[in-house]
mmCIF file of C-alpha atoms in Angstrom:
data_model
loop_
_atom_site.group_PDB
_atom_site.id
_atom_site.type_symbol
_atom_site.label_atom_id
_atom_site.label_comp_id
_atom_site.label_asym_id
_atom_site.label_seq_id
_atom_site.Cartn_x
_atom_site.Cartn_y
_atom_site.Cartn_z
ATOM 1 C CA MET H 1 -7.315 26.822 23.476
ATOM 2 C CA PRO H 2 -8.839 30.315 23.025
ATOM 3 C CA SER H 3 -11.085 31.230 20.118
ATOM 4 C CA VAL H 4 -11.086 34.416 18.065
ATOM 5 C CA ASP H 5 -13.686 35.891 20.435
ATOM 6 C CA ASP H 6 -11.274 35.454 23.347
ATOM 7 C CA LEU H 7 -8.521 37.563 21.738
ATOM 8 C CA PRO H 8 -7.838 41.173 22.761
ATOM 9 C CA PRO H 9 -10.030 43.597 20.770
ATOM 10 C CA ASP H 10 -7.154 45.042 18.723
ATOM 11 C CA GLN H 11 -5.933 41.581 17.663
ATOM 12 C CA ARG H 12 -9.466 40.382 16.883
ATOM 13 C CA ALA H 13 -10.109 43.490 14.777
ATOM 14 C CA VAL H 14 -6.932 42.932 12.751
ATOM 15 C CA LEU H 15 -7.888 39.334 11.931
ATOM 16 C CA GLN H 16 -11.411 40.350 10.968
ATOM 17 C CA LEU H 17 -10.163 43.033 8.598
ATOM 18 C CA LEU H 18 -7.551 40.739 7.059
ATOM 19 C CA LEU H 19 -9.840 37.729 6.549
ATOM 20 C CA ARG H 20 -13.367 39.073 6.162
ATOM 21 C CA GLN H 21 -12.495 42.159 4.116
ATOM 22 C CA GLY H 22 -9.368 40.870 2.403
ATOM 23 C CA LYS H 23 -7.181 43.742 3.566
ATOM 24 C CA SER H 24 -3.387 43.641 3.390
ATOM 25 C CA TYR H 25 -0.938 44.586 6.117
ATOM 26 C CA GLY H 26 -0.301 47.811 4.194
ATOM 27 C CA ASP H 27 -4.023 48.624 3.981
ATOM 28 C CA LEU H 28 -4.427 48.284 7.729
ATOM 29 C CA ALA H 29 -1.264 50.265 8.412
ATOM 30 C CA SER H 30 -2.726 53.209 6.492
ATOM 31 C CA LEU H 31 -6.117 52.787 8.139
ATOM 32 C CA LEU H 32 -4.731 52.558 11.677
ATOM 33 C CA ARG H 33 -1.862 54.971 11.042
ATOM 34 C CA ILE H 34 0.733 52.545 12.282
ATOM 35 C CA SER H 35 3.585 50.781 10.515
ATOM 36 C CA ASP H 36 3.230 47.627 8.419
ATOM 37 C CA ASP H 37 5.450 45.783 10.879
ATOM 38 C CA ALA H 38 3.177 46.790 13.770
ATOM 39 C CA VAL H 39 0.132 45.360 11.974
ATOM 40 C CA ARG H 40 1.993 42.172 11.090
ATOM 41 C CA GLU H 41 3.196 41.738 14.671
ATOM 42 C CA ARG H 42 -0.327 42.216 16.024
ATOM 43 C CA ALA H 43 -1.648 39.568 13.610
ATOM 44 C CA HIS H 44 1.112 37.113 14.549
ATOM 45 C CA HIS H 45 0.440 37.553 18.252
ATOM 46 C CA ALA H 46 -3.213 36.765 17.557
ATOM 47 C CA LEU H 47 -2.334 33.580 15.682
ATOM 48 C CA ASP H 48 0.061 32.483 18.425
ATOM 49 C CA GLY H 49 -2.811 32.880 20.865
ATOM 50 C CA LEU H 50 -5.039 30.655 18.743
ATOM 51 C CA GLY H 51 -2.492 27.880 18.246
ATOM 52 C CA PRO H 52 -1.107 25.246 20.648
ATOM 53 C CA GLU H 53 0.681 26.686 23.669
ATOM 54 C CA ASP H 54 3.944 24.977 22.802
ATOM 55 C CA GLY H 55 3.813 26.250 19.233
ATOM 56 C CA SER H 56 4.133 22.635 18.062
ATOM 57 C CA GLY H 57 7.891 23.005 18.511
ATOM 58 C CA LEU H 58 8.197 25.557 15.704
ATOM 59 C CA THR H 59 10.446 28.593 15.835
ATOM 60 C CA GLU H 60 8.829 32.018 15.930
ATOM 61 C CA HIS H 61 10.124 32.676 12.421
ATOM 62 C CA ARG H 62 8.380 29.578 11.067
ATOM 63 C CA ARG H 63 5.125 30.359 12.871
ATOM 64 C CA ASP H 64 5.207 33.880 11.425
ATOM 65 C CA GLU H 65 5.810 32.474 7.948
ATOM 66 C CA ILE H 66 2.866 30.074 8.236
ATOM 67 C CA GLY H 67 0.757 32.875 9.692
ATOM 68 C CA ASP H 68 1.405 35.060 6.642
ATOM 69 C CA TYR H 69 0.465 32.055 4.472
ATOM 70 C CA LEU H 70 -2.845 31.490 6.284
ATOM 71 C CA LEU H 71 -3.727 35.181 6.217
ATOM 72 C CA GLY H 72 -3.039 35.490 2.490
ATOM 73 C CA GLN H 73 -0.187 37.963 2.917
ATOM 74 C CA GLN H 74 2.467 36.280 0.769
ATOM 75 C CA ALA H 75 3.565 36.676 -2.820
ATOM 76 C CA ALA H 76 3.263 33.650 -5.118
ATOM 77 C CA SER H 77 6.901 32.593 -4.661
ATOM 78 C CA GLN H 78 6.597 32.873 -0.888
ATOM 79 C CA ARG H 79 3.395 30.796 -0.879
ATOM 80 C CA ALA H 80 5.121 28.073 -2.878
ATOM 81 C CA GLY H 81 8.026 28.013 -0.402
ATOM 82 C CA THR H 82 5.729 27.845 2.632
ATOM 83 C CA ARG H 83 3.641 25.099 1.080
ATOM 84 C CA ALA H 84 6.783 23.070 0.397
ATOM 85 C CA TYR H 85 7.779 23.509 4.040
ATOM 86 C CA LEU H 86 4.337 22.376 5.214
ATOM 87 C CA GLU H 87 4.532 19.314 2.989
ATOM 88 C CA GLY H 88 7.780 18.283 4.640
ATOM 89 C CA SER H 89 6.987 19.088 8.285
ATOM 90 C CA SER H 90 4.262 17.315 10.256
ATOM 91 C CA SER H 91 4.773 19.776 13.170
ATOM 92 C CA ALA H 92 4.170 22.695 10.851
ATOM 93 C CA ARG H 93 0.992 21.079 9.511
ATOM 94 C CA THR H 94 -0.245 20.434 13.055
ATOM 95 C CA TRP H 95 0.222 24.078 14.037
ATOM 96 C CA ALA H 96 -1.289 25.351 10.782
ATOM 97 C CA ARG H 97 -4.384 23.139 11.128
ATOM 98 C CA SER H 98 -4.904 24.162 14.742
ATOM 99 C CA VAL H 99 -4.822 27.845 13.839
ATOM 100 C CA ALA H 100 -6.867 27.390 10.675
ATOM 101 C CA THR H 101 -9.639 25.708 12.670
ATOM 102 C CA GLN H 102 -9.970 28.841 14.797
ATOM 103 C CA LEU H 103 -9.819 31.158 11.776
ATOM 104 C CA ARG H 104 -12.479 29.337 9.769
ATOM 105 C CA PRO H 105 -15.449 31.241 11.302
ATOM 106 C CA LEU H 106 -13.879 34.399 9.878
ATOM 107 C CA ALA H 107 -12.510 33.081 6.579
ATOM 108 C CA GLY H 108 -14.897 30.236 5.724
ATOM 109 C CA ASP H 109 -13.481 28.206 2.838
ATOM 110 C CA ASP H 110 -11.124 30.979 1.697
ATOM 111 C CA LEU H 111 -8.166 29.780 3.766
ATOM 112 C CA PRO H 112 -5.279 28.360 1.728
ATOM 113 C CA GLU H 113 -4.937 24.597 1.551
ATOM 114 C CA ILE H 114 -2.826 22.778 4.102
ATOM 115 C CA PRO H 115 -1.087 19.690 2.654
ATOM 116 C CA ALA H 116 -2.375 16.330 3.884
ATOM 117 C CA ASP H 117 -0.463 14.001 6.188
ATOM 118 C CA ASP H 118 0.734 10.650 4.890
ATOM 119 C CA ALA H 119 -2.078 8.868 6.728
ATOM 120 C CA GLU H 120 -4.622 11.179 5.112
ATOM 121 C CA VAL H 121 -3.067 10.582 1.714
ATOM 122 C CA ASP H 122 -3.289 6.838 2.305
ATOM 123 C CA GLU H 123 -6.901 7.195 3.382
ATOM 124 C CA ALA H 124 -7.735 9.335 0.368
ATOM 125 C CA PHE H 125 -5.959 6.883 -1.922
ATOM 126 C CA GLY H 126 -7.904 4.025 -0.358
ATOM 127 C CA ALA H 127 -11.149 5.915 -0.910
ATOM 128 C CA LEU H 128 -10.146 6.551 -4.526
ATOM 129 C CA GLN H 129 -9.404 2.882 -5.048
ATOM 130 C CA ALA H 130 -12.757 1.980 -3.505
ATOM 131 C CA ARG H 131 -14.520 4.379 -5.880
ATOM 132 C CA ARG H 132 -12.676 2.912 -8.846
ATOM 133 C CA THR H 133 -13.613 -0.606 -7.774
ATOM 134 C CA ALA H 134 -17.241 0.442 -7.392
ATOM 135 C CA GLN H 135 -17.163 2.069 -10.832
ATOM 136 C CA ALA H 136 -15.710 -1.101 -12.345
ATOM 137 C CA ASP H 137 -18.431 -3.185 -10.694
ATOM 138 C CA GLN H 138 -21.026 -0.766 -11.962
ATOM 139 C CA GLN H 139 -19.660 -1.020 -15.496
ATOM 140 C CA LYS H 140 -19.755 -4.818 -15.290
ATOM 141 C CA SER H 141 -23.394 -4.683 -14.280
ATOM 142 C CA SER H 142 -24.338 -1.904 -16.707
ATOM 143 C CA ARG H 143 -25.456 -4.413 -19.299
ATOM 144 C CA LEU H 144 -27.840 -6.089 -16.882
ATOM 145 C CA GLY H 145 -28.952 -2.702 -15.574
ATOM 146 C CA GLY H 146 -29.767 -1.591 -19.096
ATOM 147 C CA VAL H 147 -31.830 -4.717 -19.668
ATOM 148 C CA LEU H 148 -33.720 -4.171 -16.430
ATOM 149 C CA LEU H 149 -34.358 -0.563 -17.411
ATOM 150 C CA LEU H 150 -35.676 -1.666 -20.750
ATOM 151 C CA ALA H 151 -37.812 -4.292 -19.066
ATOM 152 C CA GLY H 152 -39.727 -1.446 -17.495
ATOM 153 C CA LEU H 153 -40.083 0.105 -20.935
ATOM 154 C CA GLY H 154 -41.453 -3.192 -22.251
ATOM 155 C CA ILE H 155 -44.040 -3.293 -19.494
ATOM 156 C CA ALA H 156 -45.084 0.262 -20.336
ATOM 157 C CA ILE H 157 -45.524 -0.699 -23.978
ATOM 158 C CA ALA H 158 -47.507 -3.766 -22.920
ATOM 159 C CA VAL H 159 -50.095 -1.454 -21.374
ATOM 160 C CA ILE H 160 -50.533 0.218 -24.751
ATOM 161 C CA LEU H 161 -51.153 -3.191 -26.262
ATOM 162 C CA VAL H 162 -54.581 -3.318 -24.608
ATOM 163 C CA ILE H 163 -55.739 -1.052 -27.420
ATOM 164 C CA VAL H 164 -53.835 -2.961 -30.121
ATOM 165 C CA LEU H 165 -55.167 -6.354 -29.074
ATOM 166 C CA SER H 166 -58.701 -5.141 -28.515
ATOM 167 C CA SER H 167 -58.812 -3.688 -32.024
ATOM 168 C CA GLY H 168 -58.337 -7.129 -33.553
ATOM 169 C CA GLY H 169 -54.615 -7.158 -34.317
ATOM 170 C CA GLY H 170 -54.259 -10.899 -33.802
ATOM 171 C CA SER H 171 -53.662 -11.905 -37.424
ATOM 172 C CA ASP H 172 -50.327 -12.941 -38.872
ATOM 173 C CA SER H 173 -49.907 -9.652 -40.727
ATOM 174 C CA PRO H 174 -47.470 -7.099 -39.297
ATOM 175 C CA SER H 175 -48.822 -4.223 -37.216
ATOM 176 C CA VAL H 176 -45.555 -2.261 -36.950
ATOM 177 C CA SER H 177 -45.046 0.540 -39.418
ATOM 178 C CA THR H 178 -43.245 0.481 -42.743
ATOM 179 C CA PRO H 179 -40.819 3.161 -43.997
ATOM 180 C CA ALA H 180 -43.266 4.417 -46.590
ATOM 181 C CA ALA H 181 -46.292 4.420 -44.287
ATOM 182 C CA SER H 182 -47.787 7.711 -43.180
ATOM 183 C CA THR H 183 -47.971 8.365 -39.474
ATOM 184 C CA THR H 184 -51.429 8.679 -37.960
ATOM 185 C CA THR H 185 -52.694 8.793 -34.399
ATOM 186 C CA ALA H 186 -55.942 7.083 -33.417
ATOM 187 C CA THR H 187 -57.690 6.205 -30.190
ATOM 188 C CA THR H 188 -59.633 2.944 -30.025
ATOM 189 C CA THR H 189 -61.921 1.977 -27.178
ATOM 190 C CA PRO H 190 -61.182 -1.592 -26.027
ATOM 191 C CA THR H 191 -63.963 -4.046 -26.813
ATOM 192 C CA SER H 192 -62.656 -6.744 -24.476
ATOM 193 C CA THR H 193 -62.422 -6.665 -20.717
ATOM 194 C CA ALA H 194 -59.910 -9.556 -20.532
ATOM 195 C CA ALA H 195 -56.785 -8.753 -18.545
ATOM 196 C CA VAL H 196 -53.460 -8.253 -20.296
ATOM 197 C CA GLN H 197 -50.970 -10.923 -19.226
ATOM 198 C CA ALA H 198 -47.212 -11.010 -19.743
ATOM 199 C CA LEU H 199 -46.285 -14.374 -21.287
ATOM 200 C CA ALA H 200 -42.549 -13.963 -21.844
ATOM 201 C CA GLN H 201 -39.766 -11.465 -21.951
ATOM 202 C CA VAL H 202 -36.724 -11.751 -24.218
ATOM 203 C CA ASN H 203 -33.610 -9.667 -23.571
ATOM 204 C CA LEU H 204 -32.092 -8.322 -26.788
ATOM 205 C CA VAL H 205 -28.344 -7.731 -27.036
ATOM 206 C CA PRO H 206 -25.833 -7.035 -29.831
ATOM 207 C CA PRO H 207 -24.771 -10.261 -31.633
ATOM 208 C CA GLY H 208 -21.110 -9.752 -30.718
ATOM 209 C CA GLY H 209 -21.796 -8.819 -27.105
ATOM 210 C CA GLY H 210 -21.174 -5.450 -25.546
ATOM 211 C CA SER H 211 -23.218 -3.108 -23.408
ATOM 212 C CA LYS H 212 -24.783 -0.969 -26.158
ATOM 213 C CA PRO H 213 -27.320 -1.010 -27.689
ATOM 214 C CA LEU H 214 -29.776 -2.994 -25.581
ATOM 215 C CA GLY H 215 -33.379 -4.040 -25.986
ATOM 216 C CA VAL H 216 -36.230 -6.127 -24.650
ATOM 217 C CA ALA H 217 -39.136 -7.918 -26.314
ATOM 218 C CA SER H 218 -42.294 -8.535 -24.290
ATOM 219 C CA ILE H 219 -44.897 -11.064 -25.431
ATOM 220 C CA VAL H 220 -48.285 -10.336 -23.901
ATOM 221 C CA SER H 221 -51.784 -11.689 -24.334
ATOM 222 C CA GLN H 222 -55.353 -10.543 -23.918
ATOM 223 C CA GLY H 223 -57.873 -13.331 -24.154
ATOM 224 C CA THR H 224 -56.864 -15.471 -27.141
ATOM 225 C CA GLN H 225 -54.778 -12.781 -28.823
ATOM 226 C CA ARG H 226 -51.044 -12.187 -28.442
ATOM 227 C CA ALA H 227 -48.796 -9.247 -29.307
ATOM 228 C CA LEU H 228 -45.099 -8.415 -29.285
ATOM 229 C CA ALA H 229 -43.701 -5.146 -27.889
ATOM 230 C CA ILE H 230 -40.100 -4.211 -28.728
ATOM 231 C CA GLY H 231 -38.168 -1.558 -26.828
ATOM 232 C CA GLY H 232 -34.556 -0.527 -27.437
ATOM 233 C CA GLN H 233 -32.057 2.119 -26.391
ATOM 234 C CA ASP H 234 -28.736 3.575 -27.575
ATOM 235 C CA LEU H 235 -29.361 2.815 -31.248
ATOM 236 C CA PRO H 236 -28.086 5.047 -34.068
ATOM 237 C CA ARG H 237 -30.850 7.242 -35.391
ATOM 238 C CA SER H 238 -32.784 6.244 -38.479
ATOM 239 C CA THR H 239 -32.181 7.952 -41.821
ATOM 240 C CA PRO H 240 -34.198 8.058 -45.049
ATOM 241 C CA THR H 241 -32.033 5.227 -46.393
ATOM 242 C CA SER H 242 -31.396 3.238 -43.217
ATOM 243 C CA PHE H 243 -34.124 2.052 -40.837
ATOM 244 C CA TYR H 244 -34.986 -0.739 -38.406
ATOM 245 C CA ALA H 245 -37.020 -3.912 -38.907
ATOM 246 C CA VAL H 246 -38.237 -6.639 -36.563
ATOM 247 C CA TRP H 247 -37.948 -10.310 -37.553
ATOM 248 C CA LEU H 248 -38.514 -13.806 -36.274
ATOM 249 C CA TYR H 249 -35.334 -15.678 -37.138
ATOM 250 C CA SER H 250 -33.755 -19.116 -37.190
ATOM 251 C CA THR H 251 -31.307 -18.967 -40.120
ATOM 252 C CA PRO H 252 -30.785 -16.533 -43.009
ATOM 253 C CA GLY H 253 -32.998 -18.863 -45.037
ATOM 254 C CA LYS H 254 -35.691 -19.060 -42.382
ATOM 255 C CA ALA H 255 -36.702 -15.592 -41.228
ATOM 256 C CA LYS H 256 -40.052 -13.831 -41.055
ATOM 257 C CA LEU H 257 -40.403 -10.042 -41.311
ATOM 258 C CA LEU H 258 -42.901 -8.696 -38.776
ATOM 259 C CA GLY H 259 -42.532 -5.124 -39.979
ATOM 260 C CA PHE H 260 -40.508 -1.930 -39.662
ATOM 261 C CA ALA H 261 -40.106 0.050 -36.448
ATOM 262 C CA PRO H 262 -40.964 3.740 -36.347
ATOM 263 C CA SER H 263 -37.974 6.016 -36.908
ATOM 264 C CA VAL H 264 -35.382 6.131 -34.145
ATOM 265 C CA LYS H 265 -34.679 9.742 -33.217
ATOM 266 C CA ALA H 266 -31.611 11.391 -31.702
ATOM 267 C CA ASN H 267 -32.425 9.911 -28.267
ATOM 268 C CA GLY H 268 -31.606 6.438 -29.630
ATOM 269 C CA ARG H 269 -34.866 4.832 -28.464
ATOM 270 C CA LEU H 270 -36.775 2.273 -30.493
ATOM 271 C CA GLN H 271 -40.377 1.207 -29.886
ATOM 272 C CA ALA H 272 -42.400 -1.154 -32.037
ATOM 273 C CA LEU H 273 -45.592 -3.222 -31.750
ATOM 274 C CA ALA H 274 -46.531 -6.316 -33.742
ATOM 275 C CA ALA H 275 -49.043 -9.138 -33.636
ATOM 276 C CA VAL H 276 -47.553 -12.520 -32.715
ATOM 277 C CA PRO H 277 -47.873 -14.975 -35.627
ATOM 278 C CA ALA H 278 -49.195 -18.480 -35.066
ATOM 279 C CA ASP H 279 -45.838 -20.038 -36.020
ATOM 280 C CA LEU H 280 -43.820 -18.123 -33.431
ATOM 281 C CA ALA H 281 -42.637 -21.361 -31.789
ATOM 282 C CA SER H 282 -40.924 -22.492 -34.990
ATOM 283 C CA TYR H 283 -38.374 -19.684 -34.780
ATOM 284 C CA ARG H 284 -35.334 -19.477 -32.514
ATOM 285 C CA GLN H 285 -34.842 -15.738 -32.138
ATOM 286 C CA ILE H 286 -36.322 -12.267 -32.276
ATOM 287 C CA ILE H 287 -33.981 -9.884 -34.073
ATOM 288 C CA VAL H 288 -33.857 -6.183 -34.886
ATOM 289 C CA THR H 289 -32.020 -5.356 -38.098
ATOM 290 C CA ARG H 290 -30.769 -2.320 -39.930
ATOM 291 C CA GLU H 291 -32.318 -2.266 -43.417
ATOM 292 C CA THR H 292 -31.711 -0.197 -46.521
ATOM 293 C CA THR H 293 -34.657 -1.407 -48.623
ATOM 294 C CA ALA H 294 -38.398 -1.283 -47.988
ATOM 295 C CA LYS H 295 -38.869 -4.860 -49.238
ATOM 296 C CA PRO H 296 -36.078 -6.994 -47.763
ATOM 297 C CA THR H 297 -36.248 -10.714 -48.525
ATOM 298 C CA THR H 298 -33.615 -11.651 -45.942
ATOM 299 C CA PRO H 299 -32.554 -9.878 -42.749
ATOM 300 C CA GLY H 300 -30.076 -7.024 -43.041
ATOM 301 C CA THR H 301 -27.429 -6.216 -40.445
ATOM 302 C CA ILE H 302 -28.518 -7.613 -37.076
ATOM 303 C CA VAL H 303 -28.175 -5.018 -34.301
ATOM 304 C CA LEU H 304 -30.119 -6.799 -31.536
ATOM 305 C CA ALA H 305 -31.005 -10.439 -31.001
ATOM 306 C CA GLY H 306 -32.611 -12.547 -28.296
ATOM 307 C CA ASN H 307 -33.349 -16.249 -27.996
ATOM 308 C CA LEU H 308 -36.951 -17.401 -27.881
ATOM 309 C CA ALA H 309 -38.097 -20.070 -25.459
ATOM 310 C CA ALA H 310 -41.108 -22.248 -26.127
ATOM 311 C CA ASN H 311 -44.170 -19.992 -26.093
#
């Protein structure tokens, strides 16, 4: 099958002007000082030379119609009619694809769309179904993925705890912030060379299930001291009258406030650090609550919870 370069010079020039420069049959007729029909005939002869020798069994009239469609020389109503014909005729699609393949070096991606065959539709539908299945699987695993992502956040916080633990934060008093506390930044040089070890990790999820928000609590130690790092994501931002607190929890009547987390910003991320109390093992859960008072006596609305193992 010949390529565009194999066509006679006059036919090649017509295709180049029509496709590369977007000329119409009328434009070329004025430029070449010949009739519109003469330009159209020259273009059709060129397309016939690029297509299958048998014309895919199409009549000359149909090949000319498809040629005008490929060359962008039809009005909107004509394009709609030709597209409908292509949708219903596999022979027409075969001829159109064969010619379009040869025209692509001139037109690039500007050629009009050729309707897909039934097999291609089936293949595309199968690919769509496969994508949907993969998306569903991804959604099912999104909760686990979020926990794993937060696990990395917990590990990052644990590194910071080298400073917290080395500064003597091993008492039972909270080391997370309170709503009324001022924010200060300090750098402390560690006084201990003991390695930080991860003792346990507790995944935190909403009490009623669901994929958002998510959190993780990491319990780490350095020497004889232990600390708790809380990380969370996709939480509503804090407000002056609504903020987050971290508790050890067994029942509403048995809960221990470790302190308040720093404000959650628009990114929905929560980070908090606290010393681990000596009676940690007597509680069943770590919870993060939404509070509206600076001195809560019982936990507020629980937004994240995770079960504690023996530590």
